[in-house]
XYZ file of C-alpha atoms in Angstrom:
233
model
C 20.501 16.964 -2.412
C 22.091 15.615 0.766
C 25.811 16.154 1.211
C 26.670 12.438 1.086
C 24.818 12.082 -2.227
C 26.497 15.203 -3.558
C 29.978 13.913 -2.678
C 29.240 10.682 -4.510
C 27.974 12.649 -7.526
C 31.157 14.757 -7.630
C 33.308 11.623 -7.576
C 31.253 10.159 -10.420
C 31.493 13.351 -12.481
C 35.271 13.512 -12.105
C 35.758 9.794 -12.752
C 33.834 9.979 -16.028
C 35.128 13.383 -17.187
C 37.509 13.488 -20.154
C 38.887 16.932 -19.215
C 39.159 19.108 -16.075
C 35.776 20.081 -14.640
C 35.302 23.547 -13.185
C 33.407 24.093 -9.957
C 30.917 26.217 -11.899
C 30.172 23.375 -14.323
C 29.662 20.872 -11.504
C 27.511 23.354 -9.574
C 25.245 23.733 -12.611
C 24.963 19.965 -13.059
C 24.110 19.386 -9.390
C 21.990 22.540 -8.982
C 23.994 23.870 -6.033
C 26.209 26.896 -5.456
C 29.827 27.073 -6.554
C 30.760 27.649 -2.919
C 29.176 24.289 -2.012
C 31.315 22.569 -4.644
C 34.485 24.154 -3.261
C 33.575 22.927 0.242
C 32.768 19.447 -1.063
C 36.033 19.205 -3.011
C 37.960 20.193 0.126
C 36.044 17.554 2.127
C 36.845 14.849 -0.436
C 40.517 15.823 -0.523
C 40.576 15.618 3.283
C 39.282 12.047 2.909
C 42.274 11.345 0.616
C 40.257 11.163 -2.575
C 42.915 12.003 -5.217
C 41.363 15.152 -6.684
C 43.783 17.679 -8.176
C 43.303 21.194 -9.517
C 42.044 24.492 -8.217
C 39.766 27.452 -8.707
C 39.709 28.767 -12.234
C 41.514 25.796 -13.804
C 39.181 22.955 -12.913
C 39.542 19.611 -11.154
C 40.567 16.133 -12.246
C 40.661 12.732 -10.584
C 44.052 11.022 -10.573
C 43.994 7.567 -12.224
C 43.791 4.589 -9.913
C 40.956 5.691 -7.654
C 37.816 3.641 -7.977
C 34.655 2.932 -6.063
C 33.910 -0.673 -5.091
C 32.419 -2.367 -8.167
C 28.759 -3.247 -8.189
C 28.680 -7.012 -8.583
C 25.799 -8.059 -10.831
C 25.380 -11.140 -12.952
C 24.866 -10.633 -16.701
C 21.186 -11.537 -16.256
C 20.829 -8.971 -13.467
C 22.462 -6.347 -15.672
C 20.066 -7.163 -18.504
C 17.158 -6.824 -16.053
C 18.428 -3.360 -15.126
C 18.794 -2.341 -18.784
C 15.248 -3.429 -19.623
C 13.780 -1.889 -16.466
C 15.370 1.477 -17.256
C 14.092 1.253 -20.830
C 10.549 0.577 -19.588
C 10.803 3.450 -17.130
C 11.725 5.763 -19.982
C 8.284 5.078 -21.516
C 6.354 6.554 -18.596
C 5.067 10.110 -18.505
C 7.068 10.873 -15.366
C 9.747 13.299 -16.565
C 11.605 13.336 -13.231
C 11.877 9.542 -13.159
C 13.029 9.507 -16.791
C 15.875 11.868 -15.911
C 16.671 9.713 -12.884
C 16.791 6.605 -15.111
C 19.447 8.220 -17.320
C 21.451 9.140 -14.224
C 21.205 5.567 -12.893
C 22.409 4.251 -16.234
C 25.466 6.513 -16.154
C 26.299 5.668 -12.537
C 26.115 1.934 -13.116
C 28.103 2.158 -16.360
C 30.809 4.046 -14.504
C 30.937 1.600 -11.602
C 30.744 -1.933 -12.985
C 33.588 -3.947 -14.515
C 34.063 -3.811 -18.287
C 32.305 -7.131 -19.147
C 29.137 -5.998 -17.400
C 29.385 -2.531 -18.941
C 29.204 -4.201 -22.335
C 25.814 -5.653 -21.403
C 24.567 -2.096 -20.957
C 26.170 -0.708 -24.105
C 25.454 -3.370 -26.707
C 21.848 -2.135 -27.263
C 20.389 -5.623 -27.613
C 17.295 -5.188 -25.377
C 14.465 -2.785 -26.191
C 11.133 -1.762 -24.689
C 8.527 -1.262 -27.399
C 5.032 0.178 -27.503
C 3.358 3.513 -26.878
C 4.978 6.171 -24.711
C 2.772 7.764 -22.054
C 2.335 11.514 -22.350
C 3.304 13.687 -19.413
C 0.095 14.923 -17.732
C -0.490 18.604 -18.498
C -1.864 19.620 -15.101
C 0.204 17.463 -12.809
C 3.826 16.934 -11.808
C 4.169 13.242 -10.963
C 7.361 14.056 -9.065
C 5.270 16.194 -6.690
C 2.934 13.240 -6.127
C 5.806 10.855 -5.364
C 7.302 13.313 -2.870
C 3.897 13.739 -1.233
C 3.608 9.949 -0.885
C 7.055 9.780 0.754
C 6.403 12.762 3.047
C 2.767 11.796 3.715
C 1.639 15.258 2.673
C -1.888 16.021 1.489
C -2.566 17.291 -2.033
C -5.333 19.460 -3.441
C -6.554 18.511 -6.921
C -8.707 20.289 -9.464
C -10.186 17.160 -10.986
C -12.707 16.132 -13.636
C -14.451 12.795 -13.226
C -15.385 10.390 -16.023
C -18.478 12.516 -16.812
C -16.441 15.707 -17.092
C -17.707 17.218 -13.838
C -15.194 19.516 -12.137
C -14.504 19.042 -8.433
C -11.845 20.024 -5.935
C -10.453 17.135 -3.918
C -8.150 17.066 -0.936
C -6.428 13.706 -0.922
C -3.909 11.642 1.025
C -1.804 10.027 -1.737
C -0.500 6.553 -0.944
C 0.561 5.009 -4.281
C 1.085 5.595 -8.005
C 0.114 3.056 -10.656
C 1.835 3.505 -14.021
C -0.094 2.287 -17.081
C 0.978 2.424 -20.720
C -1.218 5.469 -21.409
C -1.453 7.264 -18.073
C -0.786 7.025 -14.342
C -3.295 6.699 -11.530
C -2.948 8.282 -8.107
C -4.246 6.019 -5.356
C -5.377 8.134 -2.423
C -7.744 8.536 0.492
C -10.273 11.105 -0.717
C -11.452 13.370 2.087
C -14.608 14.238 0.119
C -15.668 10.610 -0.419
C -14.109 9.329 2.825
C -12.761 6.315 0.939
C -9.881 5.086 -1.208
C -10.180 6.394 -4.761
C -8.130 6.282 -7.973
C -7.477 9.568 -9.757
C -6.346 9.472 -13.390
C -3.429 11.822 -13.884
C -4.757 12.974 -17.276
C -7.950 14.233 -15.585
C -6.080 16.394 -13.073
C -6.209 20.037 -14.173
C -4.100 21.372 -11.307
C -2.325 19.905 -8.283
C -0.822 21.684 -5.291
C 0.720 20.513 -2.036
C -1.464 21.338 0.954
C -0.076 22.712 4.192
C -1.238 19.572 5.961
C 0.108 16.062 6.514
C -1.146 12.572 7.345
C 2.068 11.261 8.884
C 1.888 7.788 10.319
C -1.219 6.870 8.278
C 0.355 5.864 4.959
C 1.015 2.195 5.747
C -2.447 1.724 7.244
C -4.101 3.285 4.188
C -2.024 1.100 1.847
C -3.142 -1.978 3.772
C -6.743 -0.813 3.391
C -6.185 -0.253 -0.318
C -4.583 -3.647 -0.980
C -7.447 -5.292 0.860
C -9.946 -3.457 -1.359
C -7.900 -4.266 -4.453
C -8.228 -7.972 -3.745
C -11.918 -7.556 -2.787
C -13.107 -4.396 -4.595
C -16.207 -2.576 -3.241
C -19.268 -2.136 -5.416
C -18.383 1.470 -6.327
C -14.882 2.895 -6.321
C -14.998 5.761 -8.826
C -13.472 9.109 -8.009
Protein backbone atom coordinates (compact mmCIF):
# COMPACT_ATOMS: atom_id res chain seq x y z
CA UNK A 1 0.00 0.00 0.00
CA UNK A 2 1.35 3.42 -0.97
CA UNK A 3 1.94 5.91 1.82
CA UNK A 4 -0.71 8.36 0.59
CA UNK A 5 -3.32 5.58 0.56
CA UNK A 6 -2.21 4.43 3.99
CA UNK A 7 -2.54 7.93 5.46
CA UNK A 8 -6.06 8.17 4.10
CA UNK A 9 -6.89 4.73 5.55
CA UNK A 10 -5.61 5.76 9.00
CA UNK A 11 -7.77 8.89 8.93
CA UNK A 12 -10.79 6.79 7.97
CA UNK A 13 -10.12 4.24 10.72
CA UNK A 14 -9.84 6.93 13.39
CA UNK A 15 -12.87 8.86 12.13
CA UNK A 16 -15.08 5.77 12.30
CA UNK A 17 -13.63 4.30 15.52
CA UNK A 18 -15.79 4.35 18.65
CA UNK A 19 -12.79 3.98 21.00
CA UNK A 20 -9.02 4.65 20.89
CA UNK A 21 -7.22 2.56 18.27
CA UNK A 22 -3.78 1.18 19.05
CA UNK A 23 -0.99 1.26 16.49
CA UNK A 24 -0.89 -2.54 16.64
CA UNK A 25 -4.58 -2.82 15.73
CA UNK A 26 -4.22 -0.42 12.80
CA UNK A 27 -1.06 -2.19 11.63
CA UNK A 28 -2.95 -5.50 11.55
CA UNK A 29 -5.84 -3.96 9.61
CA UNK A 30 -3.54 -2.36 7.03
CA UNK A 31 -1.03 -5.24 6.92
CA UNK A 32 1.98 -3.05 7.73
CA UNK A 33 4.40 -2.82 10.64
CA UNK A 34 3.62 -1.00 13.86
CA UNK A 35 6.64 1.20 13.19
CA UNK A 36 5.05 2.33 9.90
CA UNK A 37 1.90 3.34 11.77
CA UNK A 38 3.90 5.39 14.27
CA UNK A 39 5.65 7.20 11.39
CA UNK A 40 2.34 7.79 9.61
CA UNK A 41 0.66 9.15 12.75
CA UNK A 42 3.58 11.56 13.24
CA UNK A 43 3.29 12.65 9.58
CA UNK A 44 -0.45 13.29 9.94
CA UNK A 45 0.05 15.25 13.15
CA UNK A 46 2.68 17.35 11.37
CA UNK A 47 0.01 18.12 8.76
CA UNK A 48 -2.23 19.36 11.62
CA UNK A 49 -4.63 16.44 11.50
CA UNK A 50 -6.06 16.47 15.07
CA UNK A 51 -4.93 13.02 16.21
CA UNK A 52 -4.36 12.60 19.95
CA UNK A 53 -2.93 9.76 22.01
CA UNK A 54 0.31 7.85 22.20
CA UNK A 55 2.04 4.50 22.28
CA UNK A 56 0.36 1.97 24.51
CA UNK A 57 -2.86 3.95 25.01
CA UNK A 58 -4.09 4.28 21.45
CA UNK A 59 -5.10 7.17 19.20
CA UNK A 60 -8.30 9.12 18.66
CA UNK A 61 -9.41 11.80 16.23
CA UNK A 62 -10.67 15.01 17.82
CA UNK A 63 -14.23 15.92 16.75
CA UNK A 64 -14.57 18.52 14.02
CA UNK A 65 -12.09 17.16 11.50
CA UNK A 66 -13.64 15.91 8.31
CA UNK A 67 -12.64 15.10 4.77
CA UNK A 68 -14.37 16.96 1.94
CA UNK A 69 -17.73 15.25 1.37
CA UNK A 70 -18.25 13.19 -1.74
CA UNK A 71 -21.11 14.89 -3.55
CA UNK A 72 -23.38 12.31 -5.17
CA UNK A 73 -27.02 12.54 -6.10
CA UNK A 74 -29.40 10.01 -4.51
CA UNK A 75 -29.59 8.19 -7.86
CA UNK A 76 -25.79 8.04 -8.07
CA UNK A 77 -25.65 6.66 -4.53
CA UNK A 78 -28.21 4.00 -5.42
CA UNK A 79 -26.11 3.09 -8.47
CA UNK A 80 -23.10 2.63 -6.19
CA UNK A 81 -25.09 0.48 -3.74
CA UNK A 82 -26.35 -1.81 -6.51
CA UNK A 83 -22.95 -2.00 -8.21
CA UNK A 84 -21.27 -3.06 -4.97
CA UNK A 85 -24.00 -5.65 -4.40
CA UNK A 86 -23.45 -7.09 -7.89
CA UNK A 87 -19.70 -7.15 -7.34
CA UNK A 88 -20.23 -9.18 -4.19
CA UNK A 89 -21.72 -11.96 -6.36
CA UNK A 90 -18.53 -12.55 -8.33
CA UNK A 91 -16.00 -15.24 -7.48
CA UNK A 92 -13.24 -12.66 -7.06
CA UNK A 93 -12.54 -12.70 -3.31
CA UNK A 94 -10.13 -9.74 -3.45
CA UNK A 95 -12.67 -7.55 -5.23
CA UNK A 96 -15.38 -8.60 -2.77
CA UNK A 97 -13.21 -7.43 0.12
CA UNK A 98 -12.49 -4.21 -1.77
CA UNK A 99 -16.24 -3.66 -2.27
CA UNK A 100 -16.82 -3.81 1.49
CA UNK A 101 -13.99 -1.33 2.02
CA UNK A 102 -15.45 1.04 -0.59
CA UNK A 103 -18.83 0.83 1.12
CA UNK A 104 -17.31 1.79 4.48
CA UNK A 105 -15.27 4.65 3.01
CA UNK A 106 -18.23 6.17 1.22
CA UNK A 107 -20.50 5.75 4.26
CA UNK A 108 -17.93 7.57 6.36
CA UNK A 109 -17.49 10.41 3.88
CA UNK A 110 -20.91 11.41 2.56
CA UNK A 111 -23.48 13.62 4.29
CA UNK A 112 -26.15 11.94 6.41
CA UNK A 113 -29.00 12.02 3.82
CA UNK A 114 -26.86 10.16 1.30
CA UNK A 115 -25.63 7.74 3.95
CA UNK A 116 -29.24 6.75 4.50
CA UNK A 117 -29.46 5.66 0.86
CA UNK A 118 -26.67 3.19 1.58
CA UNK A 119 -28.06 1.95 4.88
CA UNK A 120 -31.76 1.51 4.17
CA UNK A 121 -31.22 -1.88 2.43
CA UNK A 122 -33.82 -1.25 -0.27
CA UNK A 123 -31.80 -2.44 -3.31
CA UNK A 124 -30.68 -6.04 -3.77
CA UNK A 125 -28.79 -8.09 -6.36
CA UNK A 126 -30.36 -11.52 -6.77
CA UNK A 127 -29.35 -14.71 -8.53
CA UNK A 128 -26.57 -17.26 -8.33
CA UNK A 129 -23.22 -16.43 -6.76
CA UNK A 130 -20.13 -17.40 -8.76
CA UNK A 131 -17.77 -19.80 -7.01
CA UNK A 132 -14.17 -18.76 -6.52
CA UNK A 133 -12.01 -20.74 -8.99
CA UNK A 134 -10.04 -23.45 -7.18
CA UNK A 135 -6.83 -23.17 -9.20
CA UNK A 136 -6.69 -19.46 -9.83
CA UNK A 137 -6.42 -16.20 -7.92
CA UNK A 138 -8.33 -13.61 -9.95
CA UNK A 139 -6.48 -10.88 -8.06
CA UNK A 140 -3.23 -12.21 -9.56
CA UNK A 141 -4.77 -11.98 -13.04
CA UNK A 142 -5.92 -8.39 -12.51
CA UNK A 143 -2.46 -7.36 -11.29
CA UNK A 144 -0.88 -9.07 -14.29
CA UNK A 145 -3.21 -7.12 -16.61
CA UNK A 146 -2.22 -3.84 -14.92
CA UNK A 147 1.50 -4.66 -14.91
CA UNK A 148 1.43 -6.30 -18.36
CA UNK A 149 3.07 -9.41 -16.93
CA UNK A 150 2.82 -12.82 -18.57
CA UNK A 151 1.14 -15.75 -16.82
CA UNK A 152 1.67 -19.49 -17.09
CA UNK A 153 -1.49 -21.61 -16.89
CA UNK A 154 -2.07 -25.31 -16.40
CA UNK A 155 -5.28 -25.48 -18.39
CA UNK A 156 -7.84 -28.03 -19.56
CA UNK A 157 -9.77 -27.27 -22.73
CA UNK A 158 -13.43 -28.10 -23.38
CA UNK A 159 -12.47 -31.72 -24.18
CA UNK A 160 -10.55 -32.13 -20.93
CA UNK A 161 -7.11 -32.11 -22.55
CA UNK A 162 -4.37 -30.72 -20.31
CA UNK A 163 -2.01 -28.10 -21.73
CA UNK A 164 0.41 -25.51 -20.42
CA UNK A 165 -0.13 -22.03 -21.80
CA UNK A 166 1.94 -18.89 -21.50
CA UNK A 167 -0.39 -15.96 -21.98
CA UNK A 168 -0.45 -12.17 -22.08
CA UNK A 169 -3.63 -11.30 -20.13
CA UNK A 170 -5.46 -8.20 -21.32
CA UNK A 171 -8.98 -8.38 -19.83
CA UNK A 172 -11.31 -10.23 -17.46
CA UNK A 173 -14.95 -10.94 -18.27
CA UNK A 174 -17.15 -11.72 -15.26
CA UNK A 175 -20.16 -13.97 -15.91
CA UNK A 176 -22.75 -15.17 -13.41
CA UNK A 177 -21.12 -18.61 -13.13
CA UNK A 178 -17.45 -17.99 -13.89
CA UNK A 179 -14.91 -15.50 -15.22
CA UNK A 180 -13.01 -15.61 -18.49
CA UNK A 181 -9.44 -14.44 -18.97
CA UNK A 182 -8.94 -12.74 -22.33
CA UNK A 183 -5.32 -13.11 -23.39
CA UNK A 184 -2.86 -13.45 -26.23
CA UNK A 185 -1.91 -17.13 -26.21
CA UNK A 186 1.71 -17.68 -27.18
CA UNK A 187 0.96 -21.30 -28.14
CA UNK A 188 -1.89 -20.41 -30.53
CA UNK A 189 -0.44 -17.02 -31.52
CA UNK A 190 -3.91 -15.50 -31.23
CA UNK A 191 -6.39 -13.99 -28.79
CA UNK A 192 -8.09 -16.69 -26.73
CA UNK A 193 -10.56 -16.88 -23.84
CA UNK A 194 -9.64 -19.05 -20.87
CA UNK A 195 -12.39 -20.09 -18.45
CA UNK A 196 -11.22 -19.57 -14.89
CA UNK A 197 -12.88 -22.81 -13.73
CA UNK A 198 -10.69 -24.78 -16.18
CA UNK A 199 -7.44 -23.34 -14.85
CA UNK A 200 -5.75 -25.89 -12.57
CA UNK A 201 -2.80 -23.67 -11.65
CA UNK A 202 -1.64 -20.14 -12.47
CA UNK A 203 1.71 -18.51 -11.82
CA UNK A 204 3.25 -15.18 -12.77
CA UNK A 205 6.05 -15.57 -15.29
CA UNK A 206 9.31 -13.68 -15.04
CA UNK A 207 8.49 -11.93 -18.30
CA UNK A 208 6.46 -8.90 -19.37
CA UNK A 209 4.72 -7.52 -22.45
CA UNK A 210 4.86 -3.86 -21.48
CA UNK A 211 3.54 -1.44 -24.04
CA UNK A 212 1.51 -4.13 -25.86
CA UNK A 213 -1.65 -4.23 -23.72
CA UNK A 214 -3.59 -1.47 -25.48
CA UNK A 215 -2.73 -2.83 -28.93
CA UNK A 216 -3.85 -6.34 -27.95
CA UNK A 217 -7.11 -4.98 -26.49
CA UNK A 218 -7.77 -3.16 -29.76
CA UNK A 219 -7.15 -6.42 -31.62
CA UNK A 220 -9.49 -8.23 -29.24
CA UNK A 221 -12.34 -5.71 -29.52
CA UNK A 222 -12.04 -5.87 -33.28
CA UNK A 223 -12.34 -9.67 -33.16
CA UNK A 224 -15.21 -9.44 -30.68
CA UNK A 225 -17.21 -7.37 -33.14
CA UNK A 226 -16.13 -9.62 -36.05
CA UNK A 227 -15.25 -13.00 -34.48
CA UNK A 228 -12.94 -15.37 -36.42
CA UNK A 229 -14.14 -18.81 -37.44
CA UNK A 230 -12.37 -20.54 -34.53
CA UNK A 231 -11.48 -18.89 -31.25
CA UNK A 232 -11.35 -21.74 -28.73
CA UNK A 233 -8.51 -22.02 -26.27
